[in-house]
Amino acid sequence: MTVDFYSFAKGIVKGVLTPFYRIQTIGIEQFPKEGGVLLCANHISNLDPPVIGITAPRPIRFMAKEELFRAPVVKTLVKSLHAFPVKRGMNDRQALRTGLEVLKQGEVLGIFPEGTRSKDGRLKKALPGVGFFALRTDAAVVPCAIVGPYRPFAPLKVVYGAPVDMAPLRARKASPEEAADYIMDHIRRLLEEHQRA
């Protein structure tokens, strides 16, 4: 039921958002076809999750703020879209365990390393959670750059980069903070490259 609803919702949202924002998807051929994937993107709008959801070739499990799960109707909808709750501003161990399980089961975990939207479009410092997931699993880490801003009928780019090689950091047991910064550097390069293009 969930998968069917996800596919149905994806089709509807894609039909609305793609022409309205003239969404261009770049680099999708680099997205791993199977296995766990940690999909890491910059965050500039509340529309980022659905935009990534309709451009990515595989279903995505997103962390969503816990407040969305308090209203029964919204909770049912968000859960049907594969999201799971996370408490903001604190170390949510249950959310971390769920995220690890998603990756170990070979699914795609979508995460915004900055933790919150950037109001001016500039990248913020990544929170260590993304580094935790990248170091604790062997999932492919895929950087994604949303090149905005969101303006009706103005091109919006969603750029998927090649998987980041985390092996050296995993081998030397780098800290989650270091791994998070490393991932953000790859997102930054994608942004800079395609903002100029």
PDB file of N, CA and C in Angstrom, residues 94-157:
ATOM      1  N   GLN A  94      16.591   7.078  18.441  1.00  0.00           N
ATOM      2  CA  GLN A  94      15.664   6.233  17.677  1.00  0.00           C
ATOM      3  C   GLN A  94      15.730   6.582  16.195  1.00  0.00           C
ATOM      4  N   ALA A  95      15.814   7.877  15.879  1.00  0.00           N
ATOM      5  CA  ALA A  95      15.915   8.290  14.476  1.00  0.00           C
ATOM      6  C   ALA A  95      17.230   7.804  13.871  1.00  0.00           C
ATOM      7  N   LEU A  96      18.307   7.834  14.654  1.00  0.00           N
ATOM      8  CA  LEU A  96      19.596   7.352  14.166  1.00  0.00           C
ATOM      9  C   LEU A  96      19.532   5.849  13.885  1.00  0.00           C
ATOM     10  N   ARG A  97      18.890   5.111  14.786  1.00  0.00           N
ATOM     11  CA  ARG A  97      18.761   3.662  14.590  1.00  0.00           C
ATOM     12  C   ARG A  97      17.925   3.358  13.350  1.00  0.00           C
ATOM     13  N   THR A  98      16.835   4.103  13.181  1.00  0.00           N
ATOM     14  CA  THR A  98      15.974   3.895  12.013  1.00  0.00           C
ATOM     15  C   THR A  98      16.739   4.200  10.726  1.00  0.00           C
ATOM     16  N   GLY A  99      17.488   5.303  10.728  1.00  0.00           N
ATOM     17  CA  GLY A  99      18.276   5.673   9.554  1.00  0.00           C
ATOM     18  C   GLY A  99      19.300   4.608   9.192  1.00  0.00           C
ATOM     19  N   LEU A 100      19.979   4.075  10.194  1.00  0.00           N
ATOM     20  CA  LEU A 100      20.961   3.015   9.948  1.00  0.00           C
ATOM     21  C   LEU A 100      20.287   1.777   9.361  1.00  0.00           C
ATOM     22  N   GLU A 101      19.123   1.441   9.878  1.00  0.00           N
ATOM     23  CA  GLU A 101      18.397   0.257   9.404  1.00  0.00           C
ATOM     24  C   GLU A 101      17.966   0.441   7.946  1.00  0.00           C
ATOM     25  N   VAL A 102      17.524   1.654   7.603  1.00  0.00           N
ATOM     26  CA  VAL A 102      17.132   1.957   6.218  1.00  0.00           C
ATOM     27  C   VAL A 102      18.302   1.675   5.271  1.00  0.00           C
ATOM     28  N   LEU A 103      19.478   2.146   5.647  1.00  0.00           N
ATOM     29  CA  LEU A 103      20.662   1.971   4.800  1.00  0.00           C
ATOM     30  C   LEU A 103      21.097   0.508   4.746  1.00  0.00           C
ATOM     31  N   LYS A 104      21.056  -0.165   5.878  1.00  0.00           N
ATOM     32  CA  LYS A 104      21.478  -1.565   5.915  1.00  0.00           C
ATOM     33  C   LYS A 104      20.532  -2.475   5.132  1.00  0.00           C
ATOM     34  N   GLN A 105      19.287  -2.036   4.972  1.00  0.00           N
ATOM     35  CA  GLN A 105      18.320  -2.816   4.197  1.00  0.00           C
ATOM     36  C   GLN A 105      18.412  -2.498   2.701  1.00  0.00           C
ATOM     37  N   GLY A 106      19.376  -1.680   2.332  1.00  0.00           N
ATOM     38  CA  GLY A 106      19.587  -1.390   0.919  1.00  0.00           C
ATOM     39  C   GLY A 106      18.663  -0.336   0.343  1.00  0.00           C
ATOM     40  N   GLU A 107      18.083   0.497   1.208  1.00  0.00           N
ATOM     41  CA  GLU A 107      17.180   1.557   0.746  1.00  0.00           C
ATOM     42  C   GLU A 107      17.926   2.883   0.632  1.00  0.00           C
ATOM     43  N   VAL A 108      17.185   3.915   0.201  1.00  0.00           N
ATOM     44  CA  VAL A 108      17.767   5.254   0.055  1.00  0.00           C
ATOM     45  C   VAL A 108      17.301   6.136   1.207  1.00  0.00           C
ATOM     46  N   LEU A 109      18.257   6.696   1.935  1.00  0.00           N
ATOM     47  CA  LEU A 109      17.962   7.620   3.023  1.00  0.00           C
ATOM     48  C   LEU A 109      18.297   9.028   2.557  1.00  0.00           C
ATOM     49  N   GLY A 110      17.277   9.888   2.525  1.00  0.00           N
ATOM     50  CA  GLY A 110      17.497  11.275   2.130  1.00  0.00           C
ATOM     51  C   GLY A 110      17.719  12.146   3.345  1.00  0.00           C
ATOM     52  N   ILE A 111      18.743  12.980   3.290  1.00  0.00           N
ATOM     53  CA  ILE A 111      19.066  13.814   4.442  1.00  0.00           C
ATOM     54  C   ILE A 111      19.582  15.177   3.971  1.00  0.00           C
ATOM     55  N   PHE A 112      19.239  16.200   4.726  1.00  0.00           N
ATOM     56  CA  PHE A 112      19.750  17.545   4.477  1.00  0.00           C
ATOM     57  C   PHE A 112      20.789  17.821   5.561  1.00  0.00           C
ATOM     58  N   PRO A 113      22.074  17.707   5.234  1.00  0.00           N
ATOM     59  CA  PRO A 113      23.122  17.801   6.243  1.00  0.00           C
ATOM     60  C   PRO A 113      23.096  19.072   7.080  1.00  0.00           C
ATOM     61  N   GLU A 114      22.587  20.174   6.510  1.00  0.00           N
ATOM     62  CA  GLU A 114      22.557  21.439   7.246  1.00  0.00           C
ATOM     63  C   GLU A 114      21.526  21.425   8.377  1.00  0.00           C
ATOM     64  N   GLY A 115      20.562  20.501   8.281  1.00  0.00           N
ATOM     65  CA  GLY A 115      19.569  20.362   9.346  1.00  0.00           C
ATOM     66  C   GLY A 115      18.387  21.297   9.240  1.00  0.00           C
ATOM     67  N   THR A 116      18.535  22.397   8.544  1.00  0.00           N
ATOM     68  CA  THR A 116      17.455  23.357   8.373  1.00  0.00           C
ATOM     69  C   THR A 116      17.669  24.132   7.083  1.00  0.00           C
ATOM     70  N   ARG A 117      16.639  24.856   6.657  1.00  0.00           N
ATOM     71  CA  ARG A 117      16.748  25.593   5.398  1.00  0.00           C
ATOM     72  C   ARG A 117      17.705  26.776   5.514  1.00  0.00           C
ATOM     73  N   SER A 118      18.382  27.051   4.410  1.00  0.00           N
ATOM     74  CA  SER A 118      19.222  28.244   4.316  1.00  0.00           C
ATOM     75  C   SER A 118      18.379  29.354   3.701  1.00  0.00           C
ATOM     76  N   LYS A 119      18.155  30.429   4.432  1.00  0.00           N
ATOM     77  CA  LYS A 119      17.290  31.511   3.956  1.00  0.00           C
ATOM     78  C   LYS A 119      17.923  32.333   2.840  1.00  0.00           C
ATOM     79  N   ASP A 120      19.260  32.360   2.810  1.00  0.00           N
ATOM     80  CA  ASP A 120      19.928  33.147   1.770  1.00  0.00           C
ATOM     81  C   ASP A 120      20.523  32.283   0.656  1.00  0.00           C
ATOM     82  N   GLY A 121      20.300  30.969   0.731  1.00  0.00           N
ATOM     83  CA  GLY A 121      20.805  30.078  -0.309  1.00  0.00           C
ATOM     84  C   GLY A 121      22.235  29.636  -0.126  1.00  0.00           C
ATOM     85  N   ARG A 122      22.919  30.218   0.833  1.00  0.00           N
ATOM     86  CA  ARG A 122      24.315  29.843   1.081  1.00  0.00           C
ATOM     87  C   ARG A 122      24.370  28.593   1.955  1.00  0.00           C
ATOM     88  N   LEU A 123      25.373  27.761   1.685  1.00  0.00           N
ATOM     89  CA  LEU A 123      25.508  26.534   2.463  1.00  0.00           C
ATOM     90  C   LEU A 123      25.870  26.840   3.907  1.00  0.00           C
ATOM     91  N   LYS A 124      25.208  26.144   4.810  1.00  0.00           N
ATOM     92  CA  LYS A 124      25.547  26.226   6.228  1.00  0.00           C
ATOM     93  C   LYS A 124      26.487  25.072   6.573  1.00  0.00           C
ATOM     94  N   LYS A 125      26.990  25.087   7.765  1.00  0.00           N
ATOM     95  CA  LYS A 125      27.836  23.982   8.216  1.00  0.00           C
ATOM     96  C   LYS A 125      26.977  22.750   8.431  1.00  0.00           C
ATOM     97  N   ALA A 126      27.497  21.603   8.035  1.00  0.00           N
ATOM     98  CA  ALA A 126      26.760  20.352   8.189  1.00  0.00           C
ATOM     99  C   ALA A 126      26.743  19.900   9.644  1.00  0.00           C
ATOM    100  N   LEU A 127      25.642  19.298  10.038  1.00  0.00           N
ATOM    101  CA  LEU A 127      25.557  18.676  11.352  1.00  0.00           C
ATOM    102  C   LEU A 127      26.244  17.313  11.298  1.00  0.00           C
ATOM    103  N   PRO A 128      26.758  16.827  12.421  1.00  0.00           N
ATOM    104  CA  PRO A 128      27.520  15.570  12.403  1.00  0.00           C
ATOM    105  C   PRO A 128      26.695  14.327  12.084  1.00  0.00           C
ATOM    106  N   GLY A 129      25.362  14.420  12.132  1.00  0.00           N
ATOM    107  CA  GLY A 129      24.526  13.238  11.877  1.00  0.00           C
ATOM    108  C   GLY A 129      24.788  12.594  10.534  1.00  0.00           C
ATOM    109  N   VAL A 130      24.985  13.420   9.495  1.00  0.00           N
ATOM    110  CA  VAL A 130      25.241  12.857   8.165  1.00  0.00           C
ATOM    111  C   VAL A 130      26.558  12.094   8.151  1.00  0.00           C
ATOM    112  N   GLY A 131      27.535  12.595   8.890  1.00  0.00           N
ATOM    113  CA  GLY A 131      28.813  11.901   8.996  1.00  0.00           C
ATOM    114  C   GLY A 131      28.674  10.583   9.734  1.00  0.00           C
ATOM    115  N   PHE A 132      27.821  10.561  10.746  1.00  0.00           N
ATOM    116  CA  PHE A 132      27.546   9.335  11.501  1.00  0.00           C
ATOM    117  C   PHE A 132      27.030   8.246  10.569  1.00  0.00           C
ATOM    118  N   PHE A 133      26.028   8.575   9.740  1.00  0.00           N
ATOM    119  CA  PHE A 133      25.463   7.592   8.815  1.00  0.00           C
ATOM    120  C   PHE A 133      26.496   7.146   7.778  1.00  0.00           C
ATOM    121  N   ALA A 134      27.286   8.085   7.284  1.00  0.00           N
ATOM    122  CA  ALA A 134      28.270   7.772   6.242  1.00  0.00           C
ATOM    123  C   ALA A 134      29.367   6.852   6.750  1.00  0.00           C
ATOM    124  N   LEU A 135      29.738   7.018   8.021  1.00  0.00           N
ATOM    125  CA  LEU A 135      30.835   6.227   8.583  1.00  0.00           C
ATOM    126  C   LEU A 135      30.386   4.890   9.156  1.00  0.00           C
ATOM    127  N   ARG A 136      29.152   4.808   9.595  1.00  0.00           N
ATOM    128  CA  ARG A 136      28.672   3.595  10.273  1.00  0.00           C
ATOM    129  C   ARG A 136      28.115   2.541   9.325  1.00  0.00           C
ATOM    130  N   THR A 137      27.994   2.868   8.033  1.00  0.00           N
ATOM    131  CA  THR A 137      27.499   1.899   7.060  1.00  0.00           C
ATOM    132  C   THR A 137      28.401   1.927   5.832  1.00  0.00           C
ATOM    133  N   ASP A 138      28.189   0.972   4.941  1.00  0.00           N
ATOM    134  CA  ASP A 138      28.945   0.973   3.688  1.00  0.00           C
ATOM    135  C   ASP A 138      28.088   1.503   2.540  1.00  0.00           C
ATOM    136  N   ALA A 139      27.043   2.251   2.879  1.00  0.00           N
ATOM    137  CA  ALA A 139      26.149   2.806   1.862  1.00  0.00           C
ATOM    138  C   ALA A 139      26.894   3.786   0.964  1.00  0.00           C
ATOM    139  N   ALA A 140      26.461   3.860  -0.293  1.00  0.00           N
ATOM    140  CA  ALA A 140      27.002   4.862  -1.212  1.00  0.00           C
ATOM    141  C   ALA A 140      26.517   6.233  -0.748  1.00  0.00           C
ATOM    142  N   VAL A 141      27.408   7.216  -0.758  1.00  0.00           N
ATOM    143  CA  VAL A 141      27.055   8.574  -0.347  1.00  0.00           C
ATOM    144  C   VAL A 141      26.959   9.441  -1.603  1.00  0.00           C
ATOM    145  N   VAL A 142      25.743   9.869  -1.924  1.00  0.00           N
ATOM    146  CA  VAL A 142      25.511  10.625  -3.161  1.00  0.00           C
ATOM    147  C   VAL A 142      25.228  12.090  -2.832  1.00  0.00           C
ATOM    148  N   PRO A 143      26.080  13.013  -3.305  1.00  0.00           N
ATOM    149  CA  PRO A 143      25.822  14.439  -3.091  1.00  0.00           C
ATOM    150  C   PRO A 143      24.797  14.946  -4.103  1.00  0.00           C
ATOM    151  N   CYS A 144      23.985  15.880  -3.679  1.00  0.00           N
ATOM    152  CA  CYS A 144      22.958  16.451  -4.558  1.00  0.00           C
ATOM    153  C   CYS A 144      22.901  17.960  -4.336  1.00  0.00           C
ATOM    154  N   ALA A 145      22.884  18.715  -5.415  1.00  0.00           N
ATOM    155  CA  ALA A 145      22.798  20.169  -5.324  1.00  0.00           C
ATOM    156  C   ALA A 145      21.505  20.647  -5.954  1.00  0.00           C
ATOM    157  N   ILE A 146      20.717  21.362  -5.170  1.00  0.00           N
ATOM    158  CA  ILE A 146      19.516  22.004  -5.702  1.00  0.00           C
ATOM    159  C   ILE A 146      19.909  23.435  -6.019  1.00  0.00           C
ATOM    160  N   VAL A 147      19.918  23.757  -7.301  1.00  0.00           N
ATOM    161  CA  VAL A 147      20.381  25.075  -7.747  1.00  0.00           C
ATOM    162  C   VAL A 147      19.162  25.922  -8.065  1.00  0.00           C
ATOM    163  N   GLY A 148      18.803  26.798  -7.138  1.00  0.00           N
ATOM    164  CA  GLY A 148      17.609  27.621  -7.249  1.00  0.00           C
ATOM    165  C   GLY A 148      17.943  29.020  -7.715  1.00  0.00           C
ATOM    166  N   PRO A 149      17.089  29.971  -7.355  1.00  0.00           N
ATOM    167  CA  PRO A 149      15.979  29.839  -6.422  1.00  0.00           C
ATOM    168  C   PRO A 149      14.725  29.287  -7.085  1.00  0.00           C
ATOM    169  N   TYR A 150      13.720  29.011  -6.250  1.00  0.00           N
ATOM    170  CA  TYR A 150      12.441  28.541  -6.763  1.00  0.00           C
ATOM    171  C   TYR A 150      11.661  29.746  -7.303  1.00  0.00           C
ATOM    172  N   ARG A 151      11.557  29.827  -8.609  1.00  0.00           N
ATOM    173  CA  ARG A 151      10.744  30.874  -9.237  1.00  0.00           C
ATOM    174  C   ARG A 151       9.871  30.227 -10.312  1.00  0.00           C
ATOM    175  N   PRO A 152       8.583  30.576 -10.365  1.00  0.00           N
ATOM    176  CA  PRO A 152       7.705  29.982 -11.383  1.00  0.00           C
ATOM    177  C   PRO A 152       8.261  30.154 -12.797  1.00  0.00           C
ATOM    178  N   PHE A 153       8.333  29.056 -13.505  1.00  0.00           N
ATOM    179  CA  PHE A 153       8.736  29.019 -14.915  1.00  0.00           C
ATOM    180  C   PHE A 153      10.182  29.465 -15.159  1.00  0.00           C
ATOM    181  N   ALA A 154      10.991  29.487 -14.101  1.00  0.00           N
ATOM    182  CA  ALA A 154      12.432  29.724 -14.242  1.00  0.00           C
ATOM    183  C   ALA A 154      13.131  28.412 -13.936  1.00  0.00           C
ATOM    184  N   PRO A 155      14.142  28.038 -14.707  1.00  0.00           N
ATOM    185  CA  PRO A 155      14.773  26.730 -14.525  1.00  0.00           C
ATOM    186  C   PRO A 155      15.306  26.491 -13.106  1.00  0.00           C
ATOM    187  N   LEU A 156      14.999  25.315 -12.599  1.00  0.00           N
ATOM    188  CA  LEU A 156      15.524  24.852 -11.316  1.00  0.00           C
ATOM    189  C   LEU A 156      16.301  23.575 -11.596  1.00  0.00           C
ATOM    190  N   LYS A 157      17.543  23.525 -11.168  1.00  0.00           N
ATOM    191  CA  LYS A 157      18.381  22.354 -11.431  1.00  0.00           C
ATOM    192  C   LYS A 157      18.487  21.468 -10.197  1.00  0.00           C
TER     193      LYS A 157
END
